[in-house]
XYZ file of C-alpha atoms in Angstrom:
201
model
C 57.697 126.292 -41.746
C 60.232 126.578 -39.012
C 62.094 129.477 -40.837
C 58.784 131.339 -41.277
C 57.847 130.690 -37.665
C 61.103 132.022 -36.511
C 60.677 135.191 -38.580
C 57.282 135.768 -37.165
C 58.582 135.480 -33.601
C 61.283 138.006 -34.399
C 58.690 140.456 -35.789
C 56.528 139.908 -32.666
C 59.469 141.244 -30.495
C 59.662 144.536 -32.271
C 59.066 147.312 -29.802
C 56.407 149.298 -31.726
C 56.794 152.265 -29.388
C 60.084 153.038 -30.829
C 58.806 153.247 -34.448
C 58.746 156.614 -36.122
C 56.490 158.338 -38.463
C 58.729 157.433 -41.398
C 57.998 153.799 -40.592
C 54.228 154.064 -40.983
C 54.112 152.746 -44.547
C 56.241 149.867 -43.684
C 54.150 149.173 -40.733
C 51.007 149.124 -42.838
C 52.557 146.775 -45.321
C 53.592 144.505 -42.447
C 50.096 144.684 -40.913
C 48.358 143.806 -44.253
C 50.805 140.951 -44.906
C 50.171 139.582 -41.358
C 46.356 139.709 -41.963
C 46.725 137.956 -45.211
C 48.935 135.271 -43.773
C 46.483 134.759 -40.781
C 43.622 134.189 -43.084
C 45.572 131.777 -45.192
C 46.696 129.853 -42.162
C 43.072 129.805 -40.948
C 42.020 128.266 -44.194
C 44.827 125.698 -44.104
C 44.026 124.726 -40.576
C 40.421 124.154 -41.323
C 41.151 122.122 -44.483
C 43.683 119.945 -42.603
C 41.469 119.375 -39.609
C 38.912 116.527 -39.951
C 35.446 117.843 -39.765
C 33.789 116.890 -36.396
C 30.364 116.643 -38.093
C 28.955 113.933 -40.330
C 25.732 112.095 -41.052
C 25.782 110.382 -37.595
C 25.893 113.855 -35.894
C 23.107 115.121 -38.107
C 20.953 112.090 -37.188
C 21.763 112.448 -33.592
C 20.526 116.094 -33.719
C 17.350 115.074 -35.599
C 16.686 112.379 -32.971
C 16.250 115.163 -30.425
C 12.997 116.241 -32.094
C 12.004 113.259 -34.187
C 9.172 112.487 -31.853
C 7.634 115.984 -32.032
C 4.174 116.398 -33.542
C 4.832 119.197 -35.878
C 1.876 121.229 -37.333
C 3.680 123.803 -39.316
C 6.972 123.834 -41.340
C 7.783 127.017 -39.321
C 8.368 124.853 -36.304
C 10.030 122.053 -38.139
C 12.281 124.118 -40.328
C 13.061 127.420 -38.536
C 13.481 126.048 -35.237
C 14.898 122.682 -35.829
C 16.319 121.712 -39.276
C 17.666 125.083 -40.303
C 20.011 125.334 -37.172
C 21.602 121.987 -38.238
C 21.841 122.946 -41.895
C 23.523 126.252 -40.864
C 25.857 124.887 -38.173
C 26.998 121.473 -39.160
C 27.017 121.301 -42.967
C 28.994 124.534 -43.468
C 31.767 123.024 -41.450
C 32.252 120.250 -43.884
C 31.980 122.694 -46.756
C 34.614 124.984 -45.160
C 36.938 121.909 -44.752
C 36.241 121.213 -48.599
C 34.789 117.851 -47.720
C 32.113 117.645 -50.350
C 31.291 114.012 -49.998
C 30.784 114.425 -46.202
C 28.607 117.414 -46.784
C 26.457 115.477 -49.347
C 26.128 112.601 -46.904
C 24.878 115.014 -44.152
C 22.294 116.653 -46.446
C 20.395 113.433 -47.119
C 18.830 112.921 -43.758
C 18.078 116.719 -43.571
C 15.904 116.504 -46.683
C 14.560 113.063 -45.919
C 13.089 114.226 -42.624
C 11.673 117.194 -44.307
C 10.042 114.917 -46.946
C 8.519 112.775 -44.216
C 6.409 115.763 -43.162
C 5.099 116.844 -46.531
C 1.737 118.505 -46.264
C 2.383 120.557 -43.138
C 1.064 124.090 -42.894
C 3.445 126.252 -44.866
C 1.617 129.497 -44.400
C 4.946 131.192 -43.323
C 6.687 129.834 -46.483
C 9.208 128.186 -44.331
C 9.060 124.852 -46.143
C 9.846 126.526 -49.533
C 12.536 128.666 -47.992
C 14.101 125.549 -46.407
C 14.237 123.692 -49.694
C 15.892 126.677 -51.310
C 18.492 126.914 -48.511
C 19.075 123.153 -48.620
C 19.642 123.369 -52.466
C 22.252 126.065 -51.954
C 24.213 123.739 -49.604
C 23.844 120.906 -52.112
C 25.192 123.110 -54.794
C 28.217 124.188 -52.604
C 28.945 120.482 -51.728
C 28.797 119.385 -55.388
C 31.231 122.169 -56.384
C 33.808 120.627 -53.996
C 33.824 117.168 -55.648
C 36.910 116.204 -57.609
C 36.179 115.336 -61.284
C 37.370 111.797 -60.635
C 35.263 111.271 -57.550
C 32.587 108.744 -57.544
C 30.226 107.133 -54.978
C 27.293 105.625 -56.837
C 25.426 104.714 -53.699
C 25.562 108.202 -52.162
C 24.773 109.873 -55.498
C 21.677 107.780 -56.067
C 20.516 108.329 -52.497
C 20.846 112.091 -52.978
C 18.975 111.904 -56.215
C 16.190 109.809 -54.781
C 15.865 112.295 -51.844
C 15.560 115.206 -54.338
C 12.950 113.236 -56.376
C 10.812 112.883 -53.171
C 10.661 116.723 -52.703
C 7.212 117.929 -53.705
C 7.124 120.652 -56.350
C 4.942 122.707 -53.948
C 8.235 123.755 -52.228
C 10.120 124.903 -55.346
C 9.083 128.562 -55.185
C 11.988 130.013 -53.325
C 14.871 131.479 -55.244
C 14.386 129.264 -58.226
C 15.236 126.167 -56.203
C 13.511 123.832 -58.673
C 15.768 124.885 -61.476
C 18.759 125.063 -59.330
C 18.089 121.537 -58.077
C 17.804 120.273 -61.675
C 21.106 121.692 -62.509
C 22.987 120.249 -59.500
C 21.369 116.797 -60.062
C 22.527 116.831 -63.627
C 26.006 117.600 -62.253
C 25.878 114.797 -59.750
C 24.800 112.297 -62.359
C 28.006 112.898 -64.243
C 29.781 111.464 -61.200
C 28.070 108.088 -61.568
C 30.577 105.453 -62.528
C 28.471 104.420 -65.447
C 28.920 107.921 -66.953
C 32.709 107.899 -66.614
C 34.672 107.666 -69.850
C 36.250 104.477 -68.787
C 32.902 102.847 -68.059
C 31.488 103.952 -71.368
C 34.473 102.490 -73.238
C 33.981 99.169 -71.400
C 30.268 99.171 -72.438
C 31.179 99.623 -76.124
C 33.467 96.519 -76.076
Protein backbone atom coordinates (compact mmCIF):
# COMPACT_ATOMS: atom_id res chain seq x y z
CA UNK A 1 0.00 0.00 0.00
CA UNK A 2 2.96 2.33 0.56
CA UNK A 3 3.65 2.51 -3.19
CA UNK A 4 -0.02 3.24 -4.00
CA UNK A 5 -0.11 5.88 -1.29
CA UNK A 6 2.94 7.60 -2.73
CA UNK A 7 1.33 7.60 -6.19
CA UNK A 8 -1.83 9.20 -4.81
CA UNK A 9 0.17 11.89 -3.05
CA UNK A 10 2.01 12.63 -6.30
CA UNK A 11 -1.27 12.95 -8.21
CA UNK A 12 -2.64 15.26 -5.51
CA UNK A 13 0.24 17.64 -6.17
CA UNK A 14 -0.68 18.10 -9.84
CA UNK A 15 -1.52 21.74 -10.59
CA UNK A 16 -4.88 21.30 -12.36
CA UNK A 17 -4.81 24.94 -13.49
CA UNK A 18 -2.02 24.04 -15.93
CA UNK A 19 -4.00 21.27 -17.62
CA UNK A 20 -5.20 21.82 -21.18
CA UNK A 21 -8.30 20.86 -23.15
CA UNK A 22 -6.41 17.91 -24.62
CA UNK A 23 -6.06 16.52 -21.10
CA UNK A 24 -9.83 16.38 -20.43
CA UNK A 25 -10.27 12.69 -21.29
CA UNK A 26 -7.32 11.73 -19.12
CA UNK A 27 -8.70 13.91 -16.31
CA UNK A 28 -12.07 12.15 -16.53
CA UNK A 29 -10.41 8.73 -16.40
CA UNK A 30 -8.35 9.83 -13.41
CA UNK A 31 -11.44 11.22 -11.66
CA UNK A 32 -13.46 8.03 -12.23
CA UNK A 33 -10.58 5.84 -11.04
CA UNK A 34 -10.22 7.98 -7.91
CA UNK A 35 -13.95 7.66 -7.13
CA UNK A 36 -13.85 3.89 -7.60
CA UNK A 37 -10.80 3.60 -5.38
CA UNK A 38 -12.41 5.79 -2.71
CA UNK A 39 -15.51 3.56 -2.68
CA UNK A 40 -13.38 0.42 -2.43
CA UNK A 41 -11.33 1.90 0.40
CA UNK A 42 -14.51 2.92 2.25
CA UNK A 43 -15.82 -0.65 2.00
CA UNK A 44 -12.50 -2.10 3.17
CA UNK A 45 -12.30 0.29 6.12
CA UNK A 46 -15.85 -0.60 7.22
CA UNK A 47 -15.14 -4.34 7.01
CA UNK A 48 -11.87 -4.06 8.93
CA UNK A 49 -13.26 -1.79 11.65
CA UNK A 50 -15.03 -3.64 14.48
CA UNK A 51 -18.74 -2.80 14.61
CA UNK A 52 -19.46 -0.51 17.57
CA UNK A 53 -22.95 -1.96 17.95
CA UNK A 54 -24.00 -5.33 19.37
CA UNK A 55 -26.78 -6.93 21.40
CA UNK A 56 -25.71 -4.99 24.48
CA UNK A 57 -26.09 -1.62 22.73
CA UNK A 58 -29.50 -2.71 21.41
CA UNK A 59 -30.63 -3.68 24.91
CA UNK A 60 -29.31 -0.40 26.28
CA UNK A 61 -31.38 1.49 23.70
CA UNK A 62 -34.48 -0.56 24.51
CA UNK A 63 -33.97 0.10 28.22
CA UNK A 64 -34.58 3.79 27.51
CA UNK A 65 -38.23 3.07 26.74
CA UNK A 66 -38.77 -0.34 28.31
CA UNK A 67 -40.93 1.21 31.04
CA UNK A 68 -43.24 3.05 28.63
CA UNK A 69 -46.91 2.10 28.62
CA UNK A 70 -47.42 1.70 24.89
CA UNK A 71 -50.94 1.70 23.51
CA UNK A 72 -50.24 1.48 19.79
CA UNK A 73 -47.61 -0.17 17.64
CA UNK A 74 -47.20 3.20 15.96
CA UNK A 75 -45.53 4.52 19.10
CA UNK A 76 -43.61 1.35 19.92
CA UNK A 77 -42.28 0.66 16.44
CA UNK A 78 -42.11 3.89 14.46
CA UNK A 79 -40.71 6.03 17.26
CA UNK A 80 -38.63 3.52 19.21
CA UNK A 81 -37.79 0.15 17.63
CA UNK A 82 -37.40 1.23 14.00
CA UNK A 83 -34.69 3.83 14.75
CA UNK A 84 -32.59 1.09 16.40
CA UNK A 85 -33.28 -1.30 13.53
CA UNK A 86 -32.29 1.34 10.98
CA UNK A 87 -29.22 2.70 12.77
CA UNK A 88 -27.50 -0.11 14.63
CA UNK A 89 -28.21 -3.31 12.69
CA UNK A 90 -27.15 -1.91 9.27
CA UNK A 91 -23.72 -1.09 10.70
CA UNK A 92 -23.13 -4.77 11.48
CA UNK A 93 -24.43 -5.75 8.04
CA UNK A 94 -22.20 -3.18 6.30
CA UNK A 95 -19.25 -4.63 8.21
CA UNK A 96 -20.36 -8.07 6.97
CA UNK A 97 -20.72 -9.32 10.55
CA UNK A 98 -23.75 -11.54 10.04
CA UNK A 99 -23.60 -13.25 13.42
CA UNK A 100 -23.46 -9.91 15.24
CA UNK A 101 -26.46 -8.69 13.25
CA UNK A 102 -28.44 -11.85 14.06
CA UNK A 103 -27.64 -11.43 17.73
CA UNK A 104 -28.84 -7.81 17.63
CA UNK A 105 -32.11 -8.73 15.93
CA UNK A 106 -33.25 -11.09 18.70
CA UNK A 107 -34.05 -8.48 21.40
CA UNK A 108 -35.62 -6.23 18.76
CA UNK A 109 -38.25 -8.84 17.90
CA UNK A 110 -38.57 -10.20 21.44
CA UNK A 111 -39.55 -6.77 22.75
CA UNK A 112 -42.05 -6.48 19.91
CA UNK A 113 -43.51 -9.89 20.77
CA UNK A 114 -43.93 -8.81 24.39
CA UNK A 115 -46.44 -6.22 23.19
CA UNK A 116 -48.59 -8.46 21.03
CA UNK A 117 -52.14 -7.18 20.86
CA UNK A 118 -51.43 -3.46 20.77
CA UNK A 119 -53.55 -1.29 18.50
CA UNK A 120 -52.16 -1.70 14.98
CA UNK A 121 -54.60 0.60 13.19
CA UNK A 122 -51.70 2.33 11.42
CA UNK A 123 -50.22 -0.98 10.26
CA UNK A 124 -46.96 -0.20 12.04
CA UNK A 125 -46.72 -3.64 13.63
CA UNK A 126 -46.97 -5.50 10.33
CA UNK A 127 -44.60 -3.06 8.67
CA UNK A 128 -42.06 -3.51 11.45
CA UNK A 129 -42.12 -7.29 11.15
CA UNK A 130 -41.57 -6.96 7.40
CA UNK A 131 -38.68 -4.55 7.94
CA UNK A 132 -37.15 -6.79 10.63
CA UNK A 133 -37.45 -9.77 8.28
CA UNK A 134 -35.50 -7.91 5.59
CA UNK A 135 -32.63 -7.32 8.04
CA UNK A 136 -32.75 -10.97 9.09
CA UNK A 137 -32.41 -12.02 5.46
CA UNK A 138 -29.47 -9.67 4.92
CA UNK A 139 -27.72 -10.99 8.04
CA UNK A 140 -28.28 -14.62 7.03
CA UNK A 141 -26.79 -13.98 3.59
CA UNK A 142 -23.53 -12.93 5.25
CA UNK A 143 -23.03 -16.20 7.12
CA UNK A 144 -20.20 -18.41 5.92
CA UNK A 145 -21.33 -21.91 4.83
CA UNK A 146 -19.22 -23.45 7.61
CA UNK A 147 -20.54 -21.09 10.29
CA UNK A 148 -22.51 -22.56 13.16
CA UNK A 149 -23.86 -21.25 16.47
CA UNK A 150 -26.65 -23.55 17.54
CA UNK A 151 -27.67 -21.50 20.58
CA UNK A 152 -28.08 -18.31 18.57
CA UNK A 153 -29.87 -20.04 15.69
CA UNK A 154 -32.35 -21.70 18.05
CA UNK A 155 -32.90 -18.39 19.82
CA UNK A 156 -33.68 -16.65 16.52
CA UNK A 157 -36.01 -19.46 15.44
CA UNK A 158 -37.84 -19.34 18.77
CA UNK A 159 -38.25 -15.57 18.50
CA UNK A 160 -39.67 -15.96 14.99
CA UNK A 161 -42.04 -18.66 16.19
CA UNK A 162 -43.39 -16.23 18.78
CA UNK A 163 -44.43 -13.67 16.14
CA UNK A 164 -48.18 -13.65 15.67
CA UNK A 165 -49.37 -14.37 12.14
CA UNK A 166 -51.50 -11.22 12.46
CA UNK A 167 -48.37 -9.24 11.54
CA UNK A 168 -47.40 -11.18 8.42
CA UNK A 169 -49.30 -8.99 5.99
CA UNK A 170 -46.49 -6.63 4.96
CA UNK A 171 -44.48 -7.42 1.84
CA UNK A 172 -44.91 -11.19 2.10
CA UNK A 173 -43.03 -11.22 5.40
CA UNK A 174 -44.54 -14.56 6.43
CA UNK A 175 -43.24 -16.37 3.35
CA UNK A 176 -39.89 -14.57 3.55
CA UNK A 177 -39.53 -15.51 7.22
CA UNK A 178 -40.16 -19.14 6.41
CA UNK A 179 -37.44 -19.10 3.76
CA UNK A 180 -34.83 -17.44 5.96
CA UNK A 181 -35.64 -19.80 8.84
CA UNK A 182 -35.13 -22.76 6.52
CA UNK A 183 -31.76 -21.28 5.61
CA UNK A 184 -30.78 -20.77 9.25
CA UNK A 185 -31.70 -24.35 10.09
CA UNK A 186 -29.09 -25.56 7.61
CA UNK A 187 -26.45 -23.97 9.84
CA UNK A 188 -27.39 -26.11 12.84
CA UNK A 189 -24.52 -28.46 13.64
CA UNK A 190 -26.88 -31.46 13.53
CA UNK A 191 -27.54 -30.64 9.87
CA UNK A 192 -23.86 -30.45 8.93
CA UNK A 193 -22.61 -33.34 6.75
CA UNK A 194 -20.03 -34.27 9.40
CA UNK A 195 -22.71 -34.52 12.07
CA UNK A 196 -24.96 -36.60 9.82
CA UNK A 197 -22.10 -39.02 9.12
CA UNK A 198 -21.48 -39.38 12.85
CA UNK A 199 -25.15 -40.20 13.41
CA UNK A 200 -25.00 -42.96 10.84
CA UNK A 201 -22.09 -44.73 12.61
